[in-house]
Coordinates of C-alpha atoms in Angstrom, one line a residue:
E71 CA 14.9 -37.6 6.1
K72 CA 12.7 -40.1 4.2
T73 CA 9.3 -42.1 4.8
V74 CA 8.7 -45.6 3.5
R75 CA 5.5 -47.2 3.3
T76 CA 5.5 -51.1 4.0
T77 CA 3.6 -53.9 5.4
C78 CA 3.8 -55.0 9.0
S79 CA 4.9 -58.6 9.2
Y80 CA 3.9 -59.4 12.9
C81 CA 0.6 -61.0 12.2
G82 CA -1.6 -61.7 9.3
V83 CA -3.9 -58.6 9.2
G84 CA -1.5 -56.6 6.9
C85 CA -1.5 -53.2 8.6
Q86 CA 0.1 -50.6 6.5
L87 CA 3.1 -48.7 8.0
E88 CA 4.7 -45.2 7.5
V89 CA 8.6 -45.9 8.5
H90 CA 10.3 -42.7 9.3
A91 CA 14.0 -43.0 8.8
S92 CA 17.2 -40.9 9.0
A93 CA 20.3 -42.5 7.5
D94 CA 20.0 -46.1 8.5
A95 CA 18.0 -45.7 11.8
I96 CA 14.4 -46.0 12.1
I97 CA 13.0 -43.0 14.0
R98 CA 9.3 -43.4 14.2
I99 CA 6.5 -45.6 12.7
D100 CA 3.0 -44.3 12.2
G101 CA -0.1 -46.2 10.7
V102 CA -1.3 -45.1 7.2
S103 CA -4.5 -43.2 7.6
D104 CA -6.2 -44.4 4.4
A105 CA -5.0 -48.2 4.4
A106 CA -8.0 -50.6 4.3
A107 CA -6.6 -52.9 6.8
N108 CA -5.7 -50.8 9.7
H109 CA -7.3 -47.3 9.0
G110 CA -4.1 -45.6 10.7
H111 CA -4.3 -47.8 13.7
L112 CA -1.3 -50.0 14.9
C113 CA -0.7 -52.3 17.9
V114 CA 2.0 -51.8 20.2
K115 CA 4.2 -54.3 18.1
G116 CA 3.8 -52.5 14.8
R117 CA 4.3 -49.0 16.4
Y118 CA 7.1 -49.6 18.9
A119 CA 8.9 -52.8 18.2
H120 CA 11.0 -51.7 15.6
G121 CA 14.1 -51.9 17.9
F122 CA 15.0 -55.2 16.7
V123 CA 16.4 -53.6 13.5
R124 CA 19.3 -52.1 15.6
H125 CA 19.6 -55.2 18.1
P126 CA 23.2 -56.2 18.5
D127 CA 22.1 -60.0 17.9
R128 CA 20.7 -59.4 14.4
L129 CA 22.5 -60.7 11.5
T130 CA 23.4 -58.1 8.9
R131 CA 25.7 -60.2 6.8
P132 CA 25.3 -63.7 5.4
L133 CA 27.0 -66.7 7.1
V134 CA 28.3 -69.6 4.9
R135 CA 29.3 -73.1 6.6
K136 CA 33.0 -73.7 6.0
D137 CA 34.8 -76.7 7.6
G138 CA 32.0 -77.0 10.0
A139 CA 31.9 -73.3 11.1
L140 CA 29.5 -70.3 9.9
V141 CA 31.6 -67.6 8.5
E142 CA 30.7 -64.2 7.5
T143 CA 30.7 -63.7 3.6
A144 CA 30.1 -60.9 1.3
W145 CA 26.6 -60.8 -0.2
D146 CA 27.5 -61.4 -3.7
D147 CA 29.6 -64.5 -2.8
A148 CA 26.6 -65.9 -0.7
I149 CA 24.1 -65.3 -3.4
A150 CA 26.4 -66.8 -6.2
L151 CA 26.7 -69.9 -4.0
I152 CA 22.9 -70.2 -3.6
A153 CA 22.3 -69.8 -7.3
R154 CA 24.9 -72.5 -8.0
E155 CA 23.4 -74.9 -5.5
F156 CA 19.9 -74.1 -6.7
T157 CA 20.8 -74.9 -10.4
R158 CA 22.6 -78.2 -9.3
L159 CA 19.4 -79.3 -7.3
R160 CA 16.8 -77.9 -9.8
G161 CA 13.8 -80.2 -9.6
A162 CA 14.9 -81.7 -6.1
L163 CA 14.0 -78.8 -3.9
A164 CA 11.2 -78.0 -1.6
G165 CA 9.9 -74.6 -0.4
L166 CA 8.4 -73.5 2.8
S167 CA 6.7 -70.0 2.9
S168 CA 5.4 -67.9 5.8
S169 CA 2.1 -66.3 6.9
R170 CA 4.3 -63.2 7.8
C171 CA 4.8 -62.8 4.1
T172 CA 2.5 -60.8 2.0
N173 CA 0.1 -62.4 -0.6
E174 CA 2.3 -60.9 -3.4
E175 CA 5.5 -62.4 -1.7
N176 CA 4.0 -65.7 -1.2
Y177 CA 2.7 -65.6 -4.9
L178 CA 6.2 -64.9 -6.1
F179 CA 7.8 -67.6 -3.9
Q180 CA 5.6 -70.4 -5.1
K181 CA 6.0 -69.2 -8.8
W182 CA 9.7 -69.2 -8.5
F183 CA 9.8 -72.6 -7.0
R184 CA 7.3 -74.2 -9.6
A185 CA 8.3 -72.5 -12.7
G186 CA 11.8 -71.4 -12.1
L187 CA 13.2 -74.4 -10.0
G188 CA 11.1 -76.9 -11.3
T189 CA 9.3 -78.3 -8.1
N190 CA 5.8 -78.4 -6.9
D191 CA 6.8 -79.2 -3.4
V192 CA 5.8 -75.8 -1.9
D193 CA 4.3 -75.6 1.4
C194 CA 3.3 -73.1 4.2
C195 CA 2.3 -72.8 7.8
A196 CA -1.3 -72.2 6.7
R197 CA -1.7 -76.0 5.5
V198 CA -0.3 -77.0 9.1
C199 CA -2.4 -74.8 11.4
H200 CA -5.4 -74.0 9.3
A201 CA -5.7 -77.1 7.5
P202 CA -8.8 -78.4 9.1
S203 CA -10.7 -75.0 9.0
A204 CA -9.6 -74.7 5.2
A205 CA -10.9 -78.2 4.4
G206 CA -14.1 -77.5 6.0
M207 CA -14.6 -74.3 4.3
R208 CA -13.6 -75.8 0.9
A209 CA -16.3 -78.4 1.4
A210 CA -18.9 -75.9 2.3
F211 CA -18.1 -72.9 0.0
G212 CA -15.5 -74.3 -2.8
T213 CA -12.6 -72.7 -1.4
G214 CA -10.7 -72.4 1.8
A215 CA -10.4 -68.6 1.8
A216 CA -12.8 -66.1 3.8
T217 CA -16.0 -65.2 2.2
N218 CA -15.8 -61.6 3.9
S219 CA -13.3 -59.0 4.1
L220 CA -12.2 -57.0 7.2
A221 CA -13.9 -54.0 5.9
D222 CA -17.3 -55.9 6.5
I223 CA -16.7 -55.3 10.2
E224 CA -18.0 -51.9 9.9
R225 CA -20.9 -52.9 7.9
T226 CA -22.4 -55.9 10.0
D227 CA -25.1 -55.7 12.7
L228 CA -23.8 -58.8 14.5
L229 CA -20.4 -60.4 15.1
M230 CA -19.8 -64.2 16.1
V231 CA -16.1 -64.6 17.2
V232 CA -15.1 -68.2 17.6
G233 CA -12.0 -69.6 19.1
A234 CA -10.1 -66.5 18.6
N235 CA -8.6 -64.1 21.3
V236 CA -8.6 -61.1 18.7
T237 CA -7.8 -58.3 20.9
E238 CA -4.6 -59.9 21.9
A239 CA -3.6 -62.1 18.6
H240 CA -4.7 -59.5 16.2
P241 CA -5.1 -56.3 18.2
V242 CA -6.0 -53.8 15.3
S243 CA -8.9 -56.2 14.1
G244 CA -9.8 -56.6 17.7
A245 CA -10.1 -52.9 18.1
R246 CA -12.2 -52.7 14.9
I247 CA -14.7 -55.4 16.6
R248 CA -14.6 -53.6 19.8
Q249 CA -15.6 -50.2 17.9
A250 CA -18.4 -51.9 15.8
T251 CA -19.9 -53.2 19.2
L252 CA -19.6 -49.8 20.8
R253 CA -21.6 -48.5 17.6
G254 CA -24.5 -51.0 18.4
A255 CA -23.5 -54.2 16.5
R256 CA -24.4 -57.2 18.7
L257 CA -21.5 -59.7 19.7
I258 CA -21.6 -63.4 20.2
V259 CA -18.3 -65.0 21.5
V260 CA -17.7 -68.7 21.6
D261 CA -14.5 -69.7 23.5
P262 CA -13.5 -71.8 26.4
R263 CA -11.5 -68.8 27.7
R264 CA -13.2 -65.7 29.0
T265 CA -11.5 -63.3 26.5
E266 CA -11.6 -59.4 26.6
L267 CA -14.3 -59.6 24.1
A268 CA -16.2 -62.2 26.1
A269 CA -16.7 -59.6 28.6
M270 CA -18.3 -57.2 26.1
A271 CA -20.5 -60.0 24.6
D272 CA -24.5 -60.2 24.3
A273 CA -24.1 -63.8 24.4
Y274 CA -21.0 -65.7 25.7
L275 CA -20.8 -69.5 25.2
Q276 CA -18.0 -70.7 27.2
V277 CA -18.0 -74.2 25.3
R278 CA -15.8 -77.1 26.4
P279 CA -12.6 -77.5 24.4
G280 CA -13.3 -80.1 21.5
A281 CA -17.1 -79.4 21.6
N282 CA -17.3 -76.9 18.9
V283 CA -19.2 -79.5 16.6
P284 CA -22.1 -80.2 18.9
L285 CA -22.5 -76.6 19.8
F286 CA -22.8 -75.3 16.3
N287 CA -25.1 -78.3 15.5
A288 CA -27.2 -77.1 18.3
L289 CA -27.1 -73.4 17.1
A290 CA -28.2 -74.4 13.7
C291 CA -31.1 -76.8 15.1
V292 CA -32.5 -73.6 16.8
L293 CA -32.3 -71.6 13.6
V294 CA -34.3 -74.5 11.8
E295 CA -36.7 -75.0 14.6
E296 CA -37.7 -71.4 14.8
G297 CA -37.7 -70.7 11.2
L298 CA -34.8 -68.2 11.3
I299 CA -33.6 -69.5 7.8
D300 CA -34.2 -68.4 4.3
R301 CA -35.9 -71.2 2.8
G302 CA -35.8 -69.4 -0.9
F303 CA -32.2 -69.1 -0.7
I304 CA -31.7 -72.8 0.5
A305 CA -34.0 -74.1 -2.6
G306 CA -32.0 -72.2 -5.0
R307 CA -28.4 -72.6 -3.8
V308 CA -28.0 -75.4 -1.4
A309 CA -27.3 -79.1 -2.2
G310 CA -28.2 -81.8 0.2
W311 CA -30.8 -80.0 2.4
E312 CA -33.3 -82.9 2.4
D313 CA -30.7 -85.0 4.2
Y314 CA -29.4 -82.2 6.5
E315 CA -32.8 -81.1 7.8
P316 CA -33.9 -84.1 9.6
F317 CA -30.4 -84.6 11.0
I318 CA -30.0 -81.2 12.3
R319 CA -33.5 -81.0 14.0
A320 CA -32.2 -83.8 16.1
Q321 CA -29.1 -81.8 17.4
T322 CA -31.1 -79.8 20.1
P323 CA -29.2 -77.6 22.6
E324 CA -30.8 -79.9 25.5
R325 CA -29.2 -83.0 23.9
W326 CA -25.7 -81.6 23.8
E327 CA -25.9 -79.6 27.0
A328 CA -23.9 -82.0 29.1
V329 CA -21.2 -82.2 26.2
T330 CA -20.7 -78.5 25.3
G331 CA -21.1 -77.3 29.1
V332 CA -23.2 -74.5 27.6
P333 CA -26.8 -74.1 29.0
A334 CA -29.4 -74.9 26.5
H335 CA -31.3 -71.6 27.1
R336 CA -28.0 -69.7 26.3
V337 CA -27.6 -71.5 23.1
R338 CA -31.1 -70.6 22.0
E339 CA -30.6 -66.9 22.9
A340 CA -27.5 -66.7 20.9
A341 CA -29.0 -68.6 17.7
R342 CA -31.9 -66.0 18.0
L343 CA -29.6 -63.1 18.0
Y344 CA -27.8 -64.5 15.1
G345 CA -30.8 -65.7 13.2
R346 CA -32.6 -62.2 13.4
A347 CA -29.5 -60.2 12.3
S348 CA -29.7 -58.8 9.0
R349 CA -25.9 -58.8 8.2
P350 CA -24.1 -61.3 10.4
F351 CA -20.4 -61.7 10.3
M352 CA -18.5 -64.7 11.7
A353 CA -14.7 -64.9 12.4
H354 CA -13.0 -67.9 13.5
G355 CA -9.3 -68.5 14.8
L356 CA -7.0 -71.3 15.8
G357 CA -9.2 -72.3 18.6
V358 CA -11.9 -73.9 16.5
T359 CA -9.4 -75.3 14.1

């Protein structure tokens, strides 16, 4: 009877869904063919896991605690109660948002708490789980956000996937990476676990847990040693290179081989692949965080 376009909330890829419904029942879910995030693709959750909507355990009416017990309440009464309490507690509230919300929903949430409810105490799960990587990116790039979009997967000639089991955790993005490699893009995987992508990789660096920093220093050492860097770009855009270069030249793959568990010759092979690529793309997940 009707089709509704919406955003899947199972992970952070942001796949666009076409939800086909009859009365109050979901009949089928399809991917939106022209959506930038998923190009019509969906994983098994996005396509088939809509049964939770009709699950008997699902709450469909608000519950308000009265005399120590949760009691079903009319929507208008529950919303009025929340509004009264928020008004009473204005300025003494805190908000916790979610990665399962869209960017727009998270923006509205923080604006409502800051401007509407008078509190700057707003937090989200990204600060907890991605705090170290966001801090590192902020120091290097000025912001904790990604420098590439997922659309660049189709444009790259080399992908480096670090600490992310993408085909399991974000299957639609994982499928795009697989497709890129099948079209000829080279693939480097850095992960303690031999993932599905590791089996397809041109270079698989099975790093010991906790040894990411010395491994990446060793990769950078090879890039500098073998001249696989753009010195013109560095001179015009990079601060502190004079201190960094002598430091990084000392971080050889041979020096850190016993710590990382990755043979030095494999580190050198991977660095050459990365350094000779025209359009490399690096993706990291919670494993490196």
